Tab-separated table of C-alpha atoms and ligand atoms in Angstrom:
chain	number	residue	atom	x	y	z
A	1	MET	CA	20.662	5.713	-17.539
A	2	SER	CA	22.333	6.266	-14.583
A	3	PHE	CA	21.270	8.100	-11.039
A	4	GLU	CA	24.089	10.940	-11.541
A	5	LYS	CA	23.134	11.401	-15.077
A	6	LEU	CA	19.531	11.880	-13.756
A	7	GLY	CA	21.225	14.864	-11.671
A	8	VAL	CA	21.543	13.352	-8.351
A	9	MET	CA	24.375	14.604	-5.826
A	10	LYS	CA	27.878	12.943	-4.748
A	11	PRO	CA	25.948	12.145	-0.902
A	12	LEU	CA	22.908	10.373	-2.155
A	13	LEU	CA	24.761	8.010	-4.717
A	14	SER	CA	27.316	6.753	-2.334
A	15	ALA	CA	24.189	5.758	-0.113
A	16	ILE	CA	22.047	4.186	-3.014
A	17	LYS	CA	24.855	2.264	-3.896
A	18	GLU	CA	24.627	0.562	-0.677
A	19	LEU	CA	21.409	-0.045	-0.794
A	20	ASP	CA	22.338	-1.774	-4.839
A	21	TYR	CA	20.157	0.816	-6.328
A	22	GLU	CA	22.195	0.054	-9.530
A	23	TYR	CA	19.805	1.718	-12.135
A	24	PRO	CA	16.856	3.958	-11.874
A	25	THR	CA	13.768	2.069	-12.422
A	26	THR	CA	11.389	4.105	-14.827
A	27	ILE	CA	9.340	5.895	-12.065
A	28	GLN	CA	12.947	7.526	-10.845
A	29	ILE	CA	14.041	8.339	-14.572
A	30	ARG	CA	10.747	10.217	-14.939
A	31	ALA	CA	10.178	12.335	-11.989
A	32	ILE	CA	13.674	12.751	-10.640
A	33	PRO	CA	14.587	15.540	-13.229
A	34	LEU	CA	11.330	17.021	-12.128
A	35	VAL	CA	11.326	17.408	-8.760
A	36	LEU	CA	14.516	18.815	-8.961
A	37	ALA	CA	13.627	21.569	-11.910
A	38	LYS	CA	11.101	22.554	-8.549
A	39	GLN	CA	8.396	21.427	-10.648
A	40	ASP	CA	4.802	20.176	-9.532
A	41	VAL	CA	4.538	16.870	-10.420
A	42	PHE	CA	1.871	14.032	-10.503
A	43	ALA	CA	2.507	10.634	-10.862
A	44	THR	CA	0.871	7.305	-11.217
A	45	ALA	CA	3.229	4.625	-9.784
A	46	GLN	CA	2.329	1.450	-7.829
A	47	THR	CA	4.292	0.558	-4.714
A	48	GLY	CA	7.411	-1.716	-5.916
A	49	THR	CA	8.340	0.792	-8.866
A	50	GLY	CA	10.612	2.367	-6.885
A	51	LYS	CA	8.365	5.452	-6.233
A	52	THR	CA	9.363	6.583	-2.418
A	53	ALA	CA	13.374	7.419	-4.345
A	54	ALA	CA	11.642	9.080	-7.177
A	55	PHE	CA	10.685	11.501	-4.590
A	56	GLY	CA	12.584	11.025	-1.580
A	57	LEU	CA	15.956	11.729	-3.772
A	58	PRO	CA	14.913	14.618	-5.567
A	59	MET	CA	13.061	16.104	-2.214
A	60	LEU	CA	16.577	15.458	-0.236
A	61	GLN	CA	18.108	16.987	-2.368
A	62	ARG	CA	16.200	20.554	-3.068
A	63	LEU	CA	16.383	20.693	0.866
A	64	ARG	CA	19.843	19.665	1.620
A	65	ASN	CA	20.991	21.720	5.055
A	66	THR	CA	23.351	23.575	6.233
A	67	SER	CA	22.279	25.494	8.789
A	68	ALA	CA	23.039	24.568	12.219
A	69	ASP	CA	20.684	22.540	14.699
A	70	GLU	CA	19.162	25.054	16.345
A	71	ASN	CA	18.051	27.137	13.082
A	72	ARG	CA	16.329	24.378	11.226
A	73	LEU	CA	12.809	24.912	9.974
A	74	LEU	CA	10.542	22.537	8.602
A	75	ARG	CA	10.922	22.553	4.885
A	76	GLY	CA	9.182	19.137	3.676
A	77	ILE	CA	6.136	17.653	4.570
A	78	ILE	CA	5.530	13.728	2.916
A	79	LEU	CA	1.782	12.743	3.680
A	80	SER	CA	1.153	9.061	3.850
A	81	PRO	CA	-2.294	6.648	4.599
A	82	THR	CA	-1.040	4.628	6.708
A	83	ARG	CA	1.446	4.630	9.888
A	84	GLU	CA	3.410	1.553	8.324
A	85	LEU	CA	4.152	3.325	4.979
A	86	ALA	CA	5.225	6.330	6.734
A	87	LEU	CA	7.166	4.050	8.845
A	88	GLN	CA	8.820	2.305	5.867
A	89	ILE	CA	9.275	5.676	3.742
A	90	HIS	CA	10.943	7.097	7.278
A	91	GLU	CA	13.288	4.024	7.022
A	92	ASP	CA	13.990	5.062	2.920
A	93	LEU	CA	14.987	8.572	3.496
A	94	THR	CA	16.925	7.447	6.716
A	95	HIS	CA	19.264	5.635	4.540
A	96	PHE	CA	19.133	7.994	1.523
A	97	ALA	CA	20.197	10.700	4.010
A	98	LYS	CA	22.728	8.712	5.839
A	99	ASN	CA	25.637	11.267	4.745
A	100	MET	CA	23.520	14.705	4.661
A	101	LYS	CA	22.557	17.080	7.883
A	102	LEU	CA	18.819	16.766	6.992
A	103	ASN	CA	16.776	15.813	10.473
A	104	ILE	CA	13.872	13.674	9.321
A	105	ALA	CA	11.005	12.788	11.639
A	106	VAL	CA	7.750	10.584	11.709
A	107	LEU	CA	4.593	11.528	13.024
A	108	VAL	CA	1.761	9.456	13.127
A	109	GLY	CA	-1.461	8.852	15.104
A	110	GLY	CA	-1.120	5.708	18.079
A	111	LYS	CA	2.400	7.363	19.106
A	112	ASP	CA	2.870	9.821	22.051
A	113	ILE	CA	2.024	12.938	20.520
A	114	GLU	CA	4.262	14.737	23.316
A	115	TYR	CA	7.362	12.722	22.311
A	116	GLN	CA	6.333	13.852	18.423
A	117	GLN	CA	6.515	17.666	20.054
A	118	ARG	CA	10.102	17.543	21.986
A	119	ILE	CA	11.495	15.683	18.543
A	120	LEU	CA	10.062	18.750	16.544
A	121	LYS	CA	11.131	21.235	19.355
A	122	GLU	CA	14.980	19.642	18.622
A	123	GLY	CA	14.430	21.274	14.613
A	124	VAL	CA	13.263	19.007	12.147
A	125	ASP	CA	13.730	19.665	8.122
A	126	ILE	CA	11.083	17.423	7.105
A	127	VAL	CA	8.717	15.070	8.591
A	128	ILE	CA	6.607	12.245	7.416
A	129	ALA	CA	2.885	12.203	8.865
A	130	THR	CA	-0.230	10.865	8.621
A	131	PRO	CA	-2.926	13.123	7.716
A	132	GLY	CA	-4.822	13.948	10.922
A	133	ARG	CA	-1.688	13.853	13.064
A	134	LEU	CA	-0.041	16.652	10.804
A	135	ILE	CA	-2.920	18.913	11.651
A	136	GLU	CA	-3.038	17.564	15.193
A	137	HIS	CA	0.212	18.994	15.454
A	138	TYR	CA	0.024	22.176	13.387
A	139	GLU	CA	-3.011	23.068	16.159
A	140	LYS	CA	-0.462	22.156	18.457
A	141	GLY	CA	1.203	24.967	16.995
A	142	LEU	CA	3.326	23.479	14.249
A	143	ASP	CA	4.896	26.181	11.849
A	144	LEU	CA	4.028	25.335	8.288
A	145	SER	CA	4.801	28.140	6.786
A	146	ASN	CA	8.381	27.579	5.765
A	147	VAL	CA	7.371	24.244	3.853
A	148	GLU	CA	8.995	24.363	0.448
A	149	ILE	CA	7.879	20.657	-1.001
A	150	PHE	CA	4.630	18.862	0.254
A	151	VAL	CA	4.361	15.305	-0.968
A	152	LEU	CA	1.077	13.091	-1.131
A	153	ASP	CA	2.084	9.740	-1.409
A	154	GLU	CA	-0.184	7.307	-2.126
A	155	ALA	CA	-3.118	9.953	-2.782
A	156	ASP	CA	-5.757	7.401	-4.207
A	157	ARG	CA	-5.731	5.501	-0.991
A	158	MET	CA	-5.639	8.756	1.270
A	159	LEU	CA	-8.850	9.759	-0.371
A	160	ASP	CA	-10.924	5.943	-0.057
A	161	MET	CA	-9.761	6.267	3.569
A	162	GLY	CA	-11.453	9.472	3.865
A	163	PHE	CA	-8.677	11.897	4.662
A	164	VAL	CA	-9.586	14.783	1.631
A	165	LYS	CA	-10.876	16.741	4.892
A	166	GLU	CA	-7.292	16.923	6.150
A	167	ILE	CA	-5.969	17.347	2.939
A	168	ARG	CA	-8.201	20.087	2.271
A	169	LYS	CA	-7.638	21.983	5.552
A	170	THR	CA	-3.602	21.054	4.869
A	171	HIS	CA	-3.270	22.626	1.770
A	172	PRO	CA	-3.670	26.083	2.110
A	173	LEU	CA	-1.588	26.139	5.665
A	174	LEU	CA	1.107	25.813	3.330
A	175	PRO	CA	2.752	28.791	1.448
A	176	LYS	CA	1.719	30.096	-1.343
A	177	ARG	CA	4.759	29.120	-3.623
A	178	HIS	CA	5.772	25.888	-2.619
A	179	GLN	CA	6.162	22.276	-4.952
A	180	THR	CA	3.489	19.550	-4.665
A	181	LEU	CA	4.473	16.163	-5.920
A	182	LEU	CA	1.184	13.785	-5.811
A	183	PHE	CA	1.728	10.291	-5.934
A	184	SER	CA	-1.022	7.963	-6.478
A	185	ALA	CA	-1.601	4.322	-7.477
A	186	THR	CA	-4.678	4.634	-9.330
A	187	TYR	CA	-5.951	7.580	-11.533
A	188	SER	CA	-9.114	7.907	-10.430
A	189	ASP	CA	-11.474	10.724	-10.374
A	190	LYS	CA	-11.226	11.844	-6.748
A	191	VAL	CA	-7.261	11.756	-7.301
A	192	ARG	CA	-7.894	13.975	-10.332
A	193	LYS	CA	-10.549	16.606	-8.745
A	194	LEU	CA	-7.654	16.826	-6.244
A	195	SER	CA	-4.700	17.005	-8.323
A	196	LYS	CA	-7.021	20.358	-9.877
A	197	LEU	CA	-7.192	21.641	-6.187
A	198	ILE	CA	-3.481	21.049	-5.035
A	199	LEU	CA	-1.231	20.639	-8.622
A	200	ASN	CA	-0.200	23.976	-10.387
A	201	LYS	CA	1.061	23.165	-13.415
A	202	PRO	CA	1.763	19.746	-12.918
A	203	GLN	CA	4.066	17.641	-14.910
A	204	PHE	CA	2.314	13.833	-15.632
A	205	VAL	CA	4.509	11.399	-14.959
A	206	GLU	CA	3.482	7.382	-15.628
A	207	SER	CA	5.634	4.696	-13.879
A	208	SER	CA	3.698	2.127	-16.233
A	209	LYS	CA	0.152	1.450	-17.964
A	210	LYS	CA	-2.997	2.395	-15.957
A	211	ASN	CA	-3.706	-0.238	-13.405
A	212	SER	CA	-2.009	-2.530	-14.685
A	213	THR	CA	0.032	-5.281	-12.710
A	214	VAL	CA	3.415	-5.359	-12.437
A	215	ASP	CA	4.958	-7.536	-15.507
A	216	THR	CA	6.817	-9.624	-13.380
A	217	ILE	CA	4.175	-11.449	-11.289
A	218	ASN	CA	2.963	-14.248	-12.142
A	219	GLN	CA	-0.657	-14.132	-11.557
A	220	ILE	CA	-2.554	-17.324	-10.624
A	221	ALA	CA	-6.022	-18.608	-9.826
A	222	TYR	CA	-7.206	-21.805	-7.988
A	223	MET	CA	-10.884	-22.651	-7.738
A	224	VAL	CA	-11.711	-24.166	-4.315
A	225	ASP	CA	-14.684	-24.748	-2.250
A	226	THR	CA	-15.171	-22.317	0.289
A	227	ASP	CA	-14.470	-24.593	3.863
A	228	ARG	CA	-11.471	-25.565	1.488
A	229	LYS	CA	-9.726	-22.706	1.341
A	230	ALA	CA	-7.513	-22.561	4.822
A	231	ALA	CA	-6.507	-26.386	4.398
A	232	LEU	CA	-5.702	-25.305	0.419
A	233	CYS	CA	-3.414	-22.260	2.060
A	234	ALA	CA	-1.623	-24.607	4.491
A	235	TYR	CA	-1.259	-27.043	1.379
A	236	LEU	CA	0.234	-24.908	-0.618
A	237	ILE	CA	2.291	-23.187	1.700
A	238	GLY	CA	3.749	-26.284	3.245
A	239	SER	CA	3.985	-28.271	-0.305
A	240	ARG	CA	5.876	-25.765	-1.923
A	241	ASN	CA	7.886	-24.581	0.556
A	242	PHE	CA	7.027	-21.221	0.315
A	243	ARG	CA	10.403	-19.552	2.664
A	244	GLN	CA	8.107	-15.919	2.726
A	245	VAL	CA	4.466	-15.351	2.005
A	246	LEU	CA	2.046	-12.945	2.563
A	247	VAL	CA	-1.330	-13.528	2.745
A	248	PHE	CA	-4.877	-10.876	2.086
A	249	THR	CA	-7.717	-11.644	3.795
A	250	LYS	CA	-10.646	-9.222	3.159
A	251	THR	CA	-11.450	-8.523	6.978
A	252	LYS	CA	-9.694	-8.457	10.782
A	253	LYS	CA	-12.131	-11.774	11.648
A	254	SER	CA	-11.224	-14.076	8.776
A	255	ALA	CA	-7.995	-12.649	8.877
A	256	ASP	CA	-7.753	-13.990	12.812
A	257	GLU	CA	-9.794	-17.194	11.878
A	258	LEU	CA	-6.943	-17.860	9.334
A	259	VAL	CA	-4.335	-17.934	11.480
A	260	GLN	CA	-5.727	-19.901	13.674
A	261	GLU	CA	-6.310	-23.167	11.146
A	262	LEU	CA	-2.915	-22.455	9.792
A	263	LYS	CA	-1.287	-22.732	13.516
A	264	LYS	CA	-3.262	-25.874	13.400
A	265	ASP	CA	-1.393	-27.110	10.493
A	266	GLY	CA	1.851	-26.097	12.158
A	267	LEU	CA	2.712	-23.115	10.321
A	268	LYS	CA	4.021	-20.034	12.262
A	269	CYS	CA	2.328	-17.042	11.501
A	270	GLY	CA	1.794	-13.373	12.225
A	271	VAL	CA	-1.172	-11.122	11.425
A	272	ILE	CA	-1.597	-7.344	10.993
A	273	HIS	CA	-4.310	-5.613	11.138
A	274	GLY	CA	-6.895	-2.118	12.075
A	275	ASP	CA	-7.253	-3.963	15.561
A	276	LYS	CA	-3.466	-4.709	16.326
A	277	THR	CA	-1.874	-1.565	18.241
A	278	GLN	CA	1.052	0.210	15.921
A	279	ALA	CA	3.828	-1.336	18.387
A	280	ASN	CA	2.337	-4.908	17.561
A	281	ARG	CA	1.975	-3.964	13.985
A	282	THR	CA	5.294	-2.533	13.530
A	283	LYS	CA	7.002	-5.520	15.989
A	284	THR	CA	5.032	-8.152	13.691
A	285	LEU	CA	6.575	-6.620	10.126
A	286	SER	CA	10.090	-7.019	11.340
A	287	GLN	CA	9.738	-10.301	13.310
A	288	PHE	CA	8.638	-11.485	9.252
A	289	LYS	CA	11.717	-9.476	7.823
A	290	GLU	CA	13.807	-11.016	10.300
A	291	GLY	CA	12.347	-14.592	9.064
A	292	ASP	CA	11.101	-15.353	11.961
A	293	PHE	CA	7.943	-16.474	10.833
A	294	LYS	CA	7.132	-16.931	7.240
A	295	VAL	CA	2.995	-16.227	6.737
A	296	LEU	CA	2.249	-13.373	7.394
A	297	VAL	CA	-1.781	-12.378	7.409
A	298	ALA	CA	-2.602	-9.229	6.368
A	299	THR	CA	-5.800	-7.415	5.516
A	300	ASP	CA	-6.101	-4.493	3.069
A	301	ILE	CA	-5.792	-1.571	5.559
A	302	ALA	CA	-3.119	-2.662	7.041
A	303	SER	CA	-1.159	-3.645	4.424
A	304	ARG	CA	-0.769	-0.954	1.895
A	305	GLY	CA	3.231	0.539	1.286
A	306	LEU	CA	4.734	-2.339	3.518
A	307	ASP	CA	7.961	-2.705	2.123
A	308	ILE	CA	8.838	-6.097	2.414
A	309	GLU	CA	11.973	-6.866	0.063
A	310	HIS	CA	11.920	-10.249	-2.591
A	311	LEU	CA	8.898	-11.416	-1.455
A	312	PRO	CA	7.923	-13.996	-3.515
A	313	TYR	CA	4.721	-15.189	-2.595
A	314	VAL	CA	1.215	-13.456	-2.350
A	315	ILE	CA	-1.625	-15.316	-1.577
A	316	ASN	CA	-5.427	-13.541	-1.860
A	317	TYR	CA	-7.110	-15.433	0.738
A	318	GLU	CA	-10.259	-13.705	-0.426
A	319	LEU	CA	-10.177	-11.374	-3.121
A	320	PRO	CA	-10.868	-7.986	-2.193
A	321	GLY	CA	-13.480	-5.585	-1.857
A	322	ILE	CA	-12.025	-3.126	-4.417
A	323	PRO	CA	-10.836	-4.400	-7.257
A	324	GLU	CA	-7.866	-1.505	-6.818
A	325	ASP	CA	-6.571	-3.079	-3.661
A	326	TYR	CA	-6.070	-6.224	-6.008
A	327	VAL	CA	-3.208	-4.191	-7.484
A	328	HIS	CA	-1.974	-2.951	-4.194
A	329	ARG	CA	-2.260	-6.192	-2.807
A	330	VAL	CA	0.027	-8.303	-5.506
A	331	GLY	CA	2.572	-5.467	-6.032
A	332	ARG	CA	3.768	-6.613	-2.992
A	333	THR	CA	5.357	-9.082	-5.013
A	334	GLY	CA	7.719	-8.542	-7.921
A	335	ARG	CA	9.454	-5.499	-6.630
A	336	ALA	CA	11.765	-3.561	-9.082
A	337	GLY	CA	12.629	-5.983	-11.788
A	338	ARG	CA	12.567	-9.099	-9.411
A	339	LYS	CA	9.918	-12.403	-10.013
A	340	GLY	CA	7.072	-12.849	-7.980
A	341	GLU	CA	3.678	-14.969	-7.452
A	342	ALA	CA	0.416	-13.817	-6.798
A	343	ILE	CA	-1.912	-17.099	-5.782
A	344	SER	CA	-6.143	-16.275	-5.285
A	345	LEU	CA	-8.244	-18.271	-3.948
A	346	LEU	CA	-11.375	-18.277	-5.789
A	347	ASP	CA	-14.844	-19.886	-4.268
A	348	ILE	CA	-17.566	-19.826	-6.260
A	349	TYR	CA	-18.831	-16.666	-4.371
A	350	ASP	CA	-15.269	-14.581	-5.826
A	351	LYS	CA	-16.455	-15.217	-9.521
A	352	TYR	CA	-17.788	-11.707	-10.208
A	353	ASP	CA	-15.086	-9.770	-8.070
A	354	ILE	CA	-12.584	-11.857	-10.359
A	355	LYS	CA	-14.518	-10.574	-13.217
A	356	ASP	CA	-13.770	-6.839	-11.995
A	357	ILE	CA	-10.369	-7.302	-11.348
A	358	GLU	CA	-9.472	-8.956	-14.921
A	359	ARG	CA	-11.686	-5.999	-16.466
A	360	LEU	CA	-9.714	-3.072	-14.417
A	361	ILE	CA	-6.187	-4.992	-15.043
A	362	GLY	CA	-7.030	-5.903	-18.301
A	363	GLN	CA	-5.817	-9.396	-18.913
A	364	LYS	CA	-7.054	-13.147	-17.501
A	365	ILE	CA	-5.898	-14.291	-14.831
A	366	LEU	CA	-5.407	-18.444	-15.345
A	367	LYS	CA	-7.522	-20.620	-13.162
A	368	GLU	CA	-6.833	-24.097	-11.985
A	369	VAL	CA	-7.576	-26.861	-9.831
A	370	VAL	CA	-5.520	-28.438	-6.899
A	371	GLU	CA	-5.229	-32.197	-7.369
A	372	GLY	CA	-7.366	-32.897	-3.437
A	373	PHE	CA	-8.854	-30.085	-3.573
A	374	GLU	CA	-11.155	-29.875	-6.494
A	375	PRO	CA	-14.437	-27.839	-5.852
A	376	ASP	CA	-17.806	-29.421	-5.504
A	377	PRO	CA	-20.134	-29.336	-8.963
A	378	ASN	CA	-23.047	-30.048	-6.361
A	379	ILE	CA	-22.623	-26.665	-4.682
A	380	ARG	CA	-25.840	-25.179	-5.432
A	381	ARG	CA	-26.876	-22.779	-7.898
A	382	LYS	CA	-29.189	-21.150	-5.624
A	383	ASP	CA	-26.149	-19.912	-3.996
A	384	VAL	CA	-24.186	-18.806	-7.132
A	385	GLU	CA	-27.648	-16.741	-7.727
A	386	ASP	CA	-27.504	-15.306	-4.722
A	387	VAL	CA	-24.019	-13.981	-5.229
A	388	LYS	CA	-25.265	-12.561	-8.497
A	389	ILE	CA	-28.003	-10.665	-6.910
A	390	LYS	CA	-25.508	-9.415	-4.792
A	391	SER	CA	-23.241	-8.112	-6.869
A	392	GLU	CA	-25.666	-6.484	-9.129
A	393	HIS	CA	-26.713	-4.519	-5.759
A	394	LYS	CA	-23.215	-3.643	-5.552
A	395	LYS	CA	-23.268	-2.331	-9.023
A	396	GLU	CA	-26.254	-0.323	-8.670
A	397	GLY	CA	-24.806	0.917	-5.089
A	398	LYS	CA	-27.784	-0.907	-3.040
A	399	LYS	CA	-26.820	-2.783	0.231
A	400	PRO	CA	-27.898	-6.654	-0.018
A	401	THR	CA	-31.383	-7.182	2.063
A	402	LYS	CA	-30.896	-9.282	5.449
A	403	LYS	CA	-32.994	-11.781	3.174
A	404	HIS	CA	-30.291	-12.258	0.690
A	405	TYR	CA	-27.419	-12.623	3.293
A	406	LYS	CA	-29.574	-15.425	5.283
A	407	LYS	CA	-29.586	-17.406	1.920
A	408	THR	CA	-25.787	-17.428	1.829
A	409	THR	CA	-24.123	-20.186	3.794
A	410	ASN	CA	-20.684	-18.607	3.445
A	411	LYS	CA	-19.814	-17.208	7.256
A	412	HIS	CA	-17.090	-14.996	5.784
A	413	ARG	CA	-18.991	-12.880	2.998
A	414	ARG	CA	-21.500	-12.006	5.774
A	415	VAL	CA	-18.877	-9.615	7.578
A	416	THR	CA	-18.521	-6.918	5.446
A	417	LYS	CA	-16.168	-4.862	8.004
A	418	ARG	CA	-13.044	-3.829	6.343
A	419	GLY	CA	-9.940	-4.298	8.500
B	1	AMP	P1	9.036	1.534	-3.693
B	1	AMP	O1	8.234	1.343	-5.071
B	1	AMP	O2	9.090	2.390	-3.656
B	1	AMP	O3	8.286	0.844	-2.473
B	1	AMP	O4	10.202	0.621	-3.925
B	1	AMP	C1	10.239	-0.775	-4.534
B	1	AMP	C2	11.362	-1.954	-3.845
B	1	AMP	O5	11.993	-1.255	-4.503
B	1	AMP	C3	12.368	-1.289	-2.259
B	1	AMP	O6	12.622	-2.503	-2.057
B	1	AMP	C4	13.576	-0.133	-2.756
B	1	AMP	O7	14.463	-0.295	-1.956
B	1	AMP	C5	13.675	-0.981	-3.941
B	1	AMP	N1	14.170	-0.094	-5.046
B	1	AMP	C6	13.649	1.185	-5.652
B	1	AMP	N2	14.438	1.820	-6.503
B	1	AMP	C7	15.660	0.764	-6.737
B	1	AMP	C8	16.233	0.863	-7.744
B	1	AMP	N3	16.327	2.126	-8.853
B	1	AMP	N4	16.940	-0.509	-7.971
B	1	AMP	C9	16.430	-1.124	-7.157
B	1	AMP	N5	16.512	-1.545	-6.077
B	1	AMP	C10	15.297	-0.357	-6.032
């Protein structure tokens, strides 16, 4: 299969050739012809499958422009859950559209709204926006009545982040006849419910097995005691000479603490989480991409959609609170057919969470011990039992009591605010 056979037009073909896109990926083969045929699409695709080009290329083709600058109308909207993903999509689409006369703007929170309004006044064809900021612009007069294509990228994540109100508010503002493309990494009930509301006779497209991790990723877990996790993390990065590694923590606090520990081991690190300003996150990500430092520590919220090409390693320093986030995390590596390795550091408290993850991805993760970092077999069983109580509480939707937290000795476990 080739992009040409899928019906992709010449200006786009020459642009993606420069990006070394030789053959289309599965999601691209399945989605591009449907989007070009103006169908509504419900696609389940994770980051790393080539989903941005799957909606981006046919969208650009459909909206190719012939009008003069002053007559530009906003005809395409892409909603993204995070600013980072919005910027990434903008970067990708700008590359794809380099031989076309299209103005593409990015409207994200945390940036000067008046500056964005000036850009809009100059005339744009496509915007990539976070849901709240799009509504703000609408309220300030942005005309949505000419929109032909509406894309929701990582719709599951948008719903997890509580953007359902904004999406429900945006949908009726669009003209009756428009094409909607919904991309989601998972096929959750929430997403299905939303799809019924906003999609019209959708075509279903799947890039890979439901909730499966990408096949080219080698997944391994190392058992270790909680208080030796940072040392093991530093040891793995140093001894295996990892060139570029993304390390995930569950909370902002543990991200900051880990960075301090890794620095003590002489590793140069950057950190991205919800407390960092947008400018700071963008700068850190580009420094990481340029190789200024080799370790990037991130929380789940900040990491979603980060596109780092050829990323060979991901370390789960702490498992995510939501099993689906494991799939998103390891999706940072092994992208578009390249090999990657996802390493999870498991302490005694992760025992139950890893089982939830294995159930979700439908496979067992190999568990090993690194010499010199063997877990202490005398760790009190009481702790394990505490964790079990906590896990059961979680399943029943109850919050563990203060008394329970007092029992546990793991300081990271007490911090539950996600970053
Ligand atoms: P995405 O899933 O859109 O985040 O894309 C993942 C990565 O794969 C990005 O670095 C893309 O530039 C790259 N990519 C997308 N499609 C292709 C393709 N057909 N061939 C090679 N690389 C691709």
